[in-house]
mmCIF file of C-alpha atoms in Angstrom:
data_model
loop_
_atom_site.group_PDB
_atom_site.id
_atom_site.type_symbol
_atom_site.label_atom_id
_atom_site.label_comp_id
_atom_site.label_asym_id
_atom_site.label_seq_id
_atom_site.Cartn_x
_atom_site.Cartn_y
_atom_site.Cartn_z
ATOM 1 C CA UNK Z 77 0.000 0.000 0.000
ATOM 2 C CA UNK Z 78 1.400 3.358 -1.057
ATOM 3 C CA UNK Z 79 1.914 5.731 1.829
ATOM 4 C CA UNK Z 80 -0.541 8.613 1.755
ATOM 5 C CA UNK Z 81 -0.164 11.877 3.618
ATOM 6 C CA UNK Z 82 -2.800 11.928 6.400
ATOM 7 C CA UNK Z 83 -3.390 15.619 5.810
ATOM 8 C CA UNK Z 84 -4.212 14.996 2.147
ATOM 9 C CA UNK Z 85 -6.662 12.307 3.228
ATOM 10 C CA UNK Z 86 -8.242 14.676 5.764
ATOM 11 C CA UNK Z 87 -8.519 17.364 3.091
ATOM 12 C CA UNK Z 88 -10.094 14.954 0.610
ATOM 13 C CA UNK Z 89 -12.597 13.678 3.162
ATOM 14 C CA UNK Z 90 -13.480 17.237 4.214
ATOM 15 C CA UNK Z 91 -14.146 18.274 0.611
ATOM 16 C CA UNK Z 92 -16.239 15.150 0.034
ATOM 17 C CA UNK Z 93 -18.302 15.875 3.160
ATOM 18 C CA UNK Z 94 -18.821 19.492 2.075
ATOM 19 C CA UNK Z 95 -20.035 18.345 -1.353
ATOM 20 C CA UNK Z 96 -22.370 15.798 0.246
ATOM 21 C CA UNK Z 97 -23.725 18.458 2.601
ATOM 22 C CA UNK Z 98 -24.542 20.828 -0.271
ATOM 23 C CA UNK Z 99 -26.183 17.995 -2.222
ATOM 24 C CA UNK Z 100 -28.236 17.037 0.829
ATOM 25 C CA UNK Z 101 -29.396 20.621 1.425
ATOM 26 C CA UNK Z 102 -30.302 20.940 -2.251
ATOM 27 C CA UNK Z 103 -32.252 17.683 -2.576
ATOM 28 C CA UNK Z 104 -35.807 17.005 -1.511
ATOM 29 C CA UNK Z 105 -39.440 17.460 -2.458
ATOM 30 C CA UNK Z 106 -38.663 21.153 -2.948
ATOM 31 C CA UNK Z 107 -35.503 21.424 -5.092
ATOM 32 C CA UNK Z 108 -33.304 24.375 -4.148
ATOM 33 C CA UNK Z 109 -30.601 25.853 -6.344
ATOM 34 C CA UNK Z 110 -26.999 25.994 -5.183
ATOM 35 C CA UNK Z 111 -27.131 29.801 -5.371
ATOM 36 C CA UNK Z 112 -30.109 29.945 -3.004
ATOM 37 C CA UNK Z 113 -28.417 27.526 -0.600
ATOM 38 C CA UNK Z 114 -25.233 29.594 -0.470
ATOM 39 C CA UNK Z 115 -27.247 32.794 -0.021
ATOM 40 C CA UNK Z 116 -29.234 31.246 2.845
ATOM 41 C CA UNK Z 117 -26.056 29.955 4.503
ATOM 42 C CA UNK Z 118 -24.095 33.187 4.165
ATOM 43 C CA UNK Z 119 -26.990 35.567 4.913
ATOM 44 C CA UNK Z 120 -29.622 33.650 6.880
ATOM 45 C CA UNK Z 121 -31.353 36.859 8.080
ATOM 46 C CA UNK Z 122 -31.782 38.291 4.600
ATOM 47 C CA UNK Z 123 -35.493 38.097 3.620
ATOM 48 C CA UNK Z 124 -34.769 36.833 0.089
ATOM 49 C CA UNK Z 125 -37.179 33.900 0.251
ATOM 50 C CA UNK Z 126 -38.585 33.045 3.692
ATOM 51 C CA UNK Z 127 -39.868 29.654 2.518
ATOM 52 C CA UNK Z 128 -36.450 28.543 1.254
ATOM 53 C CA UNK Z 129 -34.767 29.789 4.415
ATOM 54 C CA UNK Z 130 -37.240 27.822 6.532
ATOM 55 C CA UNK Z 131 -36.733 24.639 4.501
ATOM 56 C CA UNK Z 132 -32.942 24.941 4.644
ATOM 57 C CA UNK Z 133 -32.433 26.085 8.240
ATOM 58 C CA UNK Z 134 -35.375 24.531 10.093
ATOM 59 C CA UNK Z 135 -35.830 21.233 8.225
ATOM 60 C CA UNK Z 136 -32.798 20.135 6.228
ATOM 61 C CA UNK Z 137 -29.895 21.641 8.190
ATOM 62 C CA UNK Z 138 -30.711 20.041 11.584
ATOM 63 C CA UNK Z 139 -31.317 16.758 9.814
ATOM 64 C CA UNK Z 140 -27.971 17.049 8.062
ATOM 65 C CA UNK Z 141 -26.215 17.888 11.348
ATOM 66 C CA UNK Z 142 -27.736 14.895 13.126
ATOM 67 C CA UNK Z 143 -26.921 12.556 10.225
ATOM 68 C CA UNK Z 144 -23.281 13.671 10.287
ATOM 69 C CA UNK Z 145 -22.969 13.363 14.075
ATOM 70 C CA UNK Z 146 -24.669 9.980 14.339
ATOM 71 C CA UNK Z 147 -22.924 8.508 11.291
ATOM 72 C CA UNK Z 148 -19.545 9.617 12.632
ATOM 73 C CA UNK Z 149 -20.320 8.251 16.085
ATOM 74 C CA UNK Z 150 -21.533 4.856 14.878
ATOM 75 C CA UNK Z 151 -18.485 4.377 12.637
ATOM 76 C CA UNK Z 152 -16.200 5.384 15.505
ATOM 77 C CA UNK Z 153 -17.956 2.917 17.815
ATOM 78 C CA UNK Z 154 -17.632 0.158 15.209
ATOM 79 C CA UNK Z 155 -13.902 0.722 14.706
ATOM 80 C CA UNK Z 156 -13.405 0.672 18.483
ATOM 81 C CA UNK Z 157 -15.350 -2.552 19.029
ATOM 82 C CA UNK Z 158 -13.497 -4.285 16.194
ATOM 83 C CA UNK Z 159 -10.186 -3.421 17.850
ATOM 84 C CA UNK Z 160 -11.302 -4.249 21.401
ATOM 85 C CA UNK Z 161 -12.631 -7.682 20.484
ATOM 86 C CA UNK Z 162 -10.233 -8.242 17.561
ATOM 87 C CA UNK Z 163 -13.288 -9.277 15.581
ATOM 88 C CA UNK Z 164 -14.059 -7.989 12.066
ATOM 89 C CA UNK Z 165 -17.804 -8.370 12.625
ATOM 90 C CA UNK Z 166 -18.016 -6.372 15.864
ATOM 91 C CA UNK Z 167 -20.415 -3.451 15.521
ATOM 92 C CA UNK Z 168 -23.119 -1.937 17.779
ATOM 93 C CA UNK Z 169 -25.999 -3.494 15.828
ATOM 94 C CA UNK Z 170 -24.528 -6.984 15.423
ATOM 95 C CA UNK Z 171 -23.444 -7.158 19.072
ATOM 96 C CA UNK Z 172 -26.957 -6.233 20.199
ATOM 97 C CA UNK Z 173 -26.011 -2.879 21.718
ATOM 98 C CA UNK Z 174 -28.484 -0.809 19.685
ATOM 99 C CA UNK Z 175 -31.335 -3.296 20.107
ATOM 100 C CA UNK Z 176 -30.629 -3.526 23.840
ATOM 101 C CA UNK Z 177 -30.687 0.263 24.145
ATOM 102 C CA UNK Z 178 -33.940 0.397 22.166
ATOM 103 C CA UNK Z 179 -35.589 -2.350 24.224
ATOM 104 C CA UNK Z 180 -34.615 -0.687 27.518
ATOM 105 C CA UNK Z 181 -35.877 2.751 26.513
ATOM 106 C CA UNK Z 182 -39.083 1.479 24.886
ATOM 107 C CA UNK Z 183 -39.726 -0.910 27.767
ATOM 108 C CA UNK Z 184 -39.518 1.948 30.251
ATOM 109 C CA UNK Z 185 -41.681 4.196 28.084
ATOM 110 C CA UNK Z 186 -44.439 1.664 27.335
ATOM 111 C CA UNK Z 187 -44.347 -0.891 30.161
ATOM 112 C CA UNK Z 188 -43.500 1.560 32.979
ATOM 113 C CA UNK Z 189 -45.322 4.761 31.939
ATOM 114 C CA UNK Z 190 -45.453 6.235 35.462
ATOM 115 C CA UNK Z 191 -41.685 5.946 35.881
ATOM 116 C CA UNK Z 192 -41.131 7.360 32.398
ATOM 117 C CA UNK Z 193 -43.410 10.336 33.125
ATOM 118 C CA UNK Z 194 -41.540 11.013 36.374
ATOM 119 C CA UNK Z 195 -38.169 10.891 34.615
ATOM 120 C CA UNK Z 196 -39.403 13.087 31.788
ATOM 121 C CA UNK Z 197 -40.693 15.684 34.253
ATOM 122 C CA UNK Z 198 -37.255 15.798 35.885
ATOM 123 C CA UNK Z 199 -34.914 15.398 32.907
ATOM 124 C CA UNK Z 200 -36.920 16.670 29.942
ATOM 125 C CA UNK Z 201 -35.338 16.035 26.551
ATOM 126 C CA UNK Z 202 -32.431 14.125 28.119
ATOM 127 C CA UNK Z 203 -34.728 11.324 29.389
ATOM 128 C CA UNK Z 204 -34.663 9.076 26.331
ATOM 129 C CA UNK Z 205 -30.897 9.497 25.685
ATOM 130 C CA UNK Z 206 -30.253 8.592 29.334
ATOM 131 C CA UNK Z 207 -32.485 5.504 29.164
ATOM 132 C CA UNK Z 208 -30.963 4.400 25.863
ATOM 133 C CA UNK Z 209 -27.441 4.850 27.239
ATOM 134 C CA UNK Z 210 -28.348 2.806 30.323
ATOM 135 C CA UNK Z 211 -29.715 0.112 28.032
ATOM 136 C CA UNK Z 212 -26.544 0.135 25.945
ATOM 137 C CA UNK Z 213 -24.419 -0.080 29.107
ATOM 138 C CA UNK Z 214 -26.478 -2.982 30.476
ATOM 139 C CA UNK Z 215 -26.228 -4.819 27.153
ATOM 140 C CA UNK Z 216 -22.467 -4.345 26.964
ATOM 141 C CA UNK Z 217 -22.043 -5.486 30.558
ATOM 142 C CA UNK Z 218 -24.060 -8.649 29.909
ATOM 143 C CA UNK Z 219 -22.119 -9.395 26.733
ATOM 144 C CA UNK Z 220 -18.772 -8.916 28.506
ATOM 145 C CA UNK Z 221 -19.874 -11.118 31.400
ATOM 146 C CA UNK Z 222 -20.872 -13.952 29.071
ATOM 147 C CA UNK Z 223 -17.925 -13.569 26.690
ATOM 148 C CA UNK Z 224 -15.300 -13.396 29.457
ATOM 149 C CA UNK Z 225 -16.059 -16.977 30.498
ATOM 150 C CA UNK Z 226 -14.733 -18.196 27.141
ATOM 151 C CA UNK Z 227 -11.779 -15.859 26.679
ATOM 152 C CA UNK Z 228 -13.582 -13.438 24.342
ATOM 153 C CA UNK Z 229 -13.582 -15.957 21.510
ATOM 154 C CA UNK Z 230 -14.546 -13.891 18.400
ATOM 155 C CA UNK Z 231 -17.151 -16.374 17.174
ATOM 156 C CA UNK Z 232 -18.735 -16.635 20.605
ATOM 157 C CA UNK Z 233 -18.929 -12.845 20.907
ATOM 158 C CA UNK Z 234 -20.981 -12.718 17.700
ATOM 159 C CA UNK Z 235 -23.245 -15.554 18.886
ATOM 160 C CA UNK Z 236 -23.834 -13.719 22.164
ATOM 161 C CA UNK Z 237 -24.718 -10.604 20.162
ATOM 162 C CA UNK Z 238 -27.234 -12.594 18.113
ATOM 163 C CA UNK Z 239 -28.790 -13.972 21.317
ATOM 164 C CA UNK Z 240 -29.065 -10.459 22.776
ATOM 165 C CA UNK Z 241 -30.691 -9.239 19.554
ATOM 166 C CA UNK Z 242 -33.263 -12.051 19.767
ATOM 167 C CA UNK Z 243 -34.088 -11.285 23.405
ATOM 168 C CA UNK Z 244 -34.280 -7.529 22.779
ATOM 169 C CA UNK Z 245 -36.512 -8.205 19.774
ATOM 170 C CA UNK Z 246 -38.859 -10.171 22.032
ATOM 171 C CA UNK Z 247 -39.043 -7.255 24.487
ATOM 172 C CA UNK Z 248 -39.771 -4.842 21.628
ATOM 173 C CA UNK Z 249 -42.507 -7.209 20.365
ATOM 174 C CA UNK Z 250 -44.121 -7.226 23.822
ATOM 175 C CA UNK Z 251 -44.027 -3.427 23.792
ATOM 176 C CA UNK Z 252 -45.695 -3.406 20.360
ATOM 177 C CA UNK Z 253 -48.409 -5.766 21.605
ATOM 178 C CA UNK Z 254 -49.457 -3.582 24.546
ATOM 179 C CA UNK Z 255 -48.706 -0.146 23.037
ATOM 180 C CA UNK Z 256 -51.302 2.479 22.210
ATOM 181 C CA UNK Z 257 -51.622 3.818 18.661
ATOM 182 C CA UNK Z 258 -49.419 6.802 19.482
ATOM 183 C CA UNK Z 259 -46.809 4.574 21.136
ATOM 184 C CA UNK Z 260 -46.872 2.262 18.106
ATOM 185 C CA UNK Z 261 -45.827 5.165 15.899
ATOM 186 C CA UNK Z 262 -42.874 5.847 18.195
ATOM 187 C CA UNK Z 263 -41.982 2.150 18.211
ATOM 188 C CA UNK Z 264 -42.135 1.980 14.412
ATOM 189 C CA UNK Z 265 -39.885 5.047 14.169
ATOM 190 C CA UNK Z 266 -37.300 3.479 16.482
ATOM 191 C CA UNK Z 267 -37.420 0.020 14.921
ATOM 192 C CA UNK Z 268 -36.813 1.229 11.365
ATOM 193 C CA UNK Z 269 -34.455 4.128 12.086
ATOM 194 C CA UNK Z 270 -35.236 7.601 10.806
ATOM 195 C CA UNK Z 271 -33.976 11.179 10.917
ATOM 196 C CA UNK Z 272 -37.400 12.665 10.185
ATOM 197 C CA UNK Z 273 -37.778 13.968 13.758
ATOM 198 C CA UNK Z 274 -34.507 15.931 13.673
ATOM 199 C CA UNK Z 275 -34.672 19.383 15.271
ATOM 200 C CA UNK Z 276 -32.104 21.916 16.431
ATOM 201 C CA UNK Z 277 -32.985 21.470 20.119
ATOM 202 C CA UNK Z 278 -31.784 17.844 19.935
ATOM 203 C CA UNK Z 279 -28.446 18.708 18.352
ATOM 204 C CA UNK Z 280 -26.709 20.115 21.497
ATOM 205 C CA UNK Z 281 -27.451 16.950 23.516
ATOM 206 C CA UNK Z 282 -26.185 14.835 20.637
ATOM 207 C CA UNK Z 283 -23.057 16.972 20.283
ATOM 208 C CA UNK Z 284 -22.247 16.619 23.993
ATOM 209 C CA UNK Z 285 -22.654 12.826 23.950
ATOM 210 C CA UNK Z 286 -20.722 12.356 20.707
ATOM 211 C CA UNK Z 287 -17.889 14.706 21.686
ATOM 212 C CA UNK Z 288 -17.414 13.112 25.113
ATOM 213 C CA UNK Z 289 -17.673 9.552 23.776
ATOM 214 C CA UNK Z 290 -15.499 10.303 20.763
ATOM 215 C CA UNK Z 291 -12.853 12.094 22.827
ATOM 216 C CA UNK Z 292 -12.585 9.124 25.197
ATOM 217 C CA UNK Z 293 -12.081 6.741 22.286
ATOM 218 C CA UNK Z 294 -9.659 8.899 20.281
ATOM 219 C CA UNK Z 295 -7.568 9.481 23.401
ATOM 220 C CA UNK Z 296 -7.004 5.702 23.474
ATOM 221 C CA UNK Z 297 -5.898 5.354 19.839
ATOM 222 C CA UNK Z 298 -2.403 4.173 20.835
ATOM 223 C CA UNK Z 299 -3.913 1.619 23.189
ATOM 224 C CA UNK Z 300 -6.130 0.269 20.393
ATOM 225 C CA UNK Z 301 -3.035 -0.075 18.190
ATOM 226 C CA UNK Z 302 -1.234 -2.004 20.931
ATOM 227 C CA UNK Z 303 -4.287 -4.178 21.544
ATOM 228 C CA UNK Z 304 -4.113 -5.498 17.988
ATOM 229 C CA UNK Z 305 -0.960 -7.343 19.079
ATOM 230 C CA UNK Z 306 -2.783 -8.938 22.023
ATOM 231 C CA UNK Z 307 -3.742 -8.015 25.577
ATOM 232 C CA UNK Z 308 -0.535 -9.307 27.142
ATOM 233 C CA UNK Z 309 1.577 -7.348 24.645
ATOM 234 C CA UNK Z 310 -0.425 -4.191 25.362
ATOM 235 C CA UNK Z 311 0.082 -4.741 29.100
ATOM 236 C CA UNK Z 312 3.848 -5.180 28.678
ATOM 237 C CA UNK Z 313 3.953 -1.978 26.635
ATOM 238 C CA UNK Z 314 2.695 -0.152 29.721
ATOM 239 C CA UNK Z 315 -1.019 0.255 29.003
ATOM 240 C CA UNK Z 316 -3.562 -0.280 31.821
ATOM 241 C CA UNK Z 317 -5.531 -2.760 29.724
ATOM 242 C CA UNK Z 318 -8.560 -3.272 31.951
ATOM 243 C CA UNK Z 319 -9.115 0.424 32.677
ATOM 244 C CA UNK Z 320 -8.501 1.460 29.061
ATOM 245 C CA UNK Z 321 -10.992 -1.134 27.811
ATOM 246 C CA UNK Z 322 -13.600 0.070 30.275
ATOM 247 C CA UNK Z 323 -13.142 3.680 29.186
ATOM 248 C CA UNK Z 324 -13.373 2.770 25.494
ATOM 249 C CA UNK Z 325 -16.577 0.836 26.172
ATOM 250 C CA UNK Z 326 -17.919 3.851 28.076
ATOM 251 C CA UNK Z 327 -17.335 5.943 24.952
ATOM 252 C CA UNK Z 328 -19.117 3.336 22.809
ATOM 253 C CA UNK Z 329 -22.036 3.319 25.271
ATOM 254 C CA UNK Z 330 -22.463 7.111 25.165
ATOM 255 C CA UNK Z 331 -22.350 7.155 21.375
ATOM 256 C CA UNK Z 332 -24.661 4.182 20.808
ATOM 257 C CA UNK Z 333 -27.199 5.272 23.412
ATOM 258 C CA UNK Z 334 -27.498 8.828 22.127
ATOM 259 C CA UNK Z 335 -27.715 7.647 18.508
ATOM 260 C CA UNK Z 336 -30.544 5.220 19.304
ATOM 261 C CA UNK Z 337 -32.365 7.822 21.397
ATOM 262 C CA UNK Z 338 -32.788 10.284 18.543
ATOM 263 C CA UNK Z 339 -32.933 8.138 15.409
ATOM 264 C CA UNK Z 340 -33.760 4.583 16.437
ATOM 265 C CA UNK Z 341 -31.855 1.557 15.199
ATOM 266 C CA UNK Z 342 -29.585 2.458 12.277
ATOM 267 C CA UNK Z 343 -27.388 -0.506 11.549
ATOM 268 C CA UNK Z 344 -24.209 -1.415 9.700
ATOM 269 C CA UNK Z 345 -22.648 2.074 9.510
ATOM 270 C CA UNK Z 346 -20.203 0.907 12.174
ATOM 271 C CA UNK Z 347 -19.465 -2.254 10.207
ATOM 272 C CA UNK Z 348 -18.942 -0.871 6.712
ATOM 273 C CA UNK Z 349 -16.886 2.290 7.185
ATOM 274 C CA UNK Z 350 -14.091 1.056 9.487
ATOM 275 C CA UNK Z 351 -13.346 -1.768 7.048
ATOM 276 C CA UNK Z 352 -13.341 0.465 3.986
ATOM 277 C CA UNK Z 353 -11.044 3.007 5.632
ATOM 278 C CA UNK Z 354 -8.794 0.278 7.027
ATOM 279 C CA UNK Z 355 -8.412 -1.300 3.585
ATOM 280 C CA UNK Z 356 -7.743 2.064 1.935
ATOM 281 C CA UNK Z 357 -5.477 3.722 4.482
ATOM 282 C CA UNK Z 358 -4.204 1.099 6.913
ATOM 283 C CA UNK Z 359 -4.938 0.050 10.514
ATOM 284 C CA UNK Z 360 -3.237 2.855 12.482
ATOM 285 C CA UNK Z 361 -5.983 3.998 14.856
ATOM 286 C CA UNK Z 362 -4.362 7.405 15.269
ATOM 287 C CA UNK Z 363 -5.831 8.220 11.849
ATOM 288 C CA UNK Z 364 -8.258 5.337 11.268
ATOM 289 C CA UNK Z 365 -10.672 6.575 13.941
ATOM 290 C CA UNK Z 366 -10.897 9.996 12.266
ATOM 291 C CA UNK Z 367 -11.167 8.479 8.785
ATOM 292 C CA UNK Z 368 -13.924 6.111 9.899
ATOM 293 C CA UNK Z 369 -15.836 8.940 11.595
ATOM 294 C CA UNK Z 370 -15.691 11.069 8.441
ATOM 295 C CA UNK Z 371 -16.724 8.113 6.295
ATOM 296 C CA UNK Z 372 -19.592 7.249 8.628
ATOM 297 C CA UNK Z 373 -20.832 10.843 8.553
ATOM 298 C CA UNK Z 374 -20.738 10.823 4.764
ATOM 299 C CA UNK Z 375 -22.455 7.435 4.489
ATOM 300 C CA UNK Z 376 -25.380 8.434 6.711
ATOM 301 C CA UNK Z 377 -25.721 11.829 5.009
ATOM 302 C CA UNK Z 378 -25.829 10.034 1.647
ATOM 303 C CA UNK Z 379 -28.303 7.391 2.852
ATOM 304 C CA UNK Z 380 -30.610 9.981 4.429
ATOM 305 C CA UNK Z 381 -30.645 12.094 1.273
ATOM 306 C CA UNK Z 382 -31.585 9.009 -0.742
ATOM 307 C CA UNK Z 383 -34.268 8.168 1.825
ATOM 308 C CA UNK Z 384 -35.840 11.592 1.249
ATOM 309 C CA UNK Z 385 -35.615 11.610 -2.538
ATOM 310 C CA UNK Z 386 -35.646 8.111 -4.036
ATOM 311 C CA UNK Z 387 -39.465 7.816 -3.967
ATOM 312 C CA UNK Z 388 -40.350 11.426 -3.059
ATOM 313 C CA UNK Z 389 -42.637 12.701 -1.627
ATOM 314 C CA UNK Z 390 -42.730 9.426 0.337
ATOM 315 C CA UNK Z 391 -39.799 9.092 2.712
ATOM 316 C CA UNK Z 392 -38.040 5.805 3.410
ATOM 317 C CA UNK Z 393 -36.635 5.049 6.875
ATOM 318 C CA UNK Z 394 -32.883 5.544 6.615
ATOM 319 C CA UNK Z 395 -32.297 2.342 8.591
ATOM 320 C CA UNK Z 396 -33.667 0.354 5.652
ATOM 321 C CA UNK Z 397 -31.118 1.865 3.266
ATOM 322 C CA UNK Z 398 -28.153 1.343 5.601
ATOM 323 C CA UNK Z 399 -29.267 -2.272 6.065
ATOM 324 C CA UNK Z 400 -29.426 -2.725 2.275
ATOM 325 C CA UNK Z 401 -25.847 -1.434 2.062
ATOM 326 C CA UNK Z 402 -24.501 -3.194 5.136
ATOM 327 C CA UNK Z 403 -26.257 -6.548 4.783
ATOM 328 C CA UNK Z 404 -24.379 -7.685 1.657
ATOM 329 C CA UNK Z 405 -21.155 -6.281 3.139
ATOM 330 C CA UNK Z 406 -21.722 -8.391 6.253
ATOM 331 C CA UNK Z 407 -22.110 -11.509 4.086
ATOM 332 C CA UNK Z 408 -18.904 -10.657 2.221
ATOM 333 C CA UNK Z 409 -17.040 -10.407 5.516
ATOM 334 C CA UNK Z 410 -18.364 -13.793 6.576
ATOM 335 C CA UNK Z 411 -17.321 -15.394 3.290
ATOM 336 C CA UNK Z 412 -14.030 -13.580 2.765
ATOM 337 C CA UNK Z 413 -12.538 -13.302 6.240
ATOM 338 C CA UNK Z 414 -9.179 -12.510 4.634
ATOM 339 C CA UNK Z 415 -10.438 -8.898 4.323
ATOM 340 C CA UNK Z 416 -9.618 -8.538 8.030
ATOM 341 C CA UNK Z 417 -5.925 -7.701 8.389
ATOM 342 C CA UNK Z 418 -5.677 -5.769 11.681
ATOM 343 C CA UNK Z 419 -1.916 -6.052 11.937
ATOM 344 C CA UNK Z 420 -0.916 -5.610 8.300
#
């Protein structure tokens, strides 16, 4: 593999994200010219066309921001889990983290409405992100407890994730059975994954969770590199393996929980992008984590724009499109395991 300057890669990814962002703002049921987009972005208070300004700033821009944040976070979480478990298939959806977070939050909302109302009165908009993060943490803890008994065997980790997905699916089905019509709409939104409810007041909470979780993970990039050699090697290199793993998993929990809270279950972003960036640019987590985050942001921005436009004015859940992209990729990884070269 030819050595590429990281700064050139960062520049290329930044330009690609900017182009995707402009395309996303332009596309939709109401097409908007590039000139009008630039005018609205540069002079948002200018009363050139109030309708266009409303569509850009109040509908498409918050949706774009949330797609970028969540896509980046999910890809970052996927790259981290693949390094921690040394498993090419590790990803929040496959390991059951997103379904566990969804089941916990929905279970509290639908099966324990009095508790949910009390929490919502105290915490407001942060209630669902907190519940989803607790669900993600509980799921991760259960998976670690079960996997530790067999030395974190990669195949067993995946099987445990499948079992957790099945159990969480059963809990979600119970919620669907007893839910009211209004609750069923919420459940459908979470099960399929969608950015249609994106608003600016959700963005700050998402930014806080993603920045804290991402900073924890990126701070441990050298540890993730050492871990590719094995836990004992990482320990002999001076890394506090147990504590570093716990902190990385805390970052994954914050990211996964906040993503599920605002968009539901969006799968496979954390599977696809780390592999693509690893194959293109190598396994050094000092840069791979940033590359994967940028790629994940771009992938979810692209998928959400397609979801809004492919059969407009009807909107597809973005989770369906990411599953259509990630599903075949997952099969390829199962068939061609040689794609996983963490130490090459």
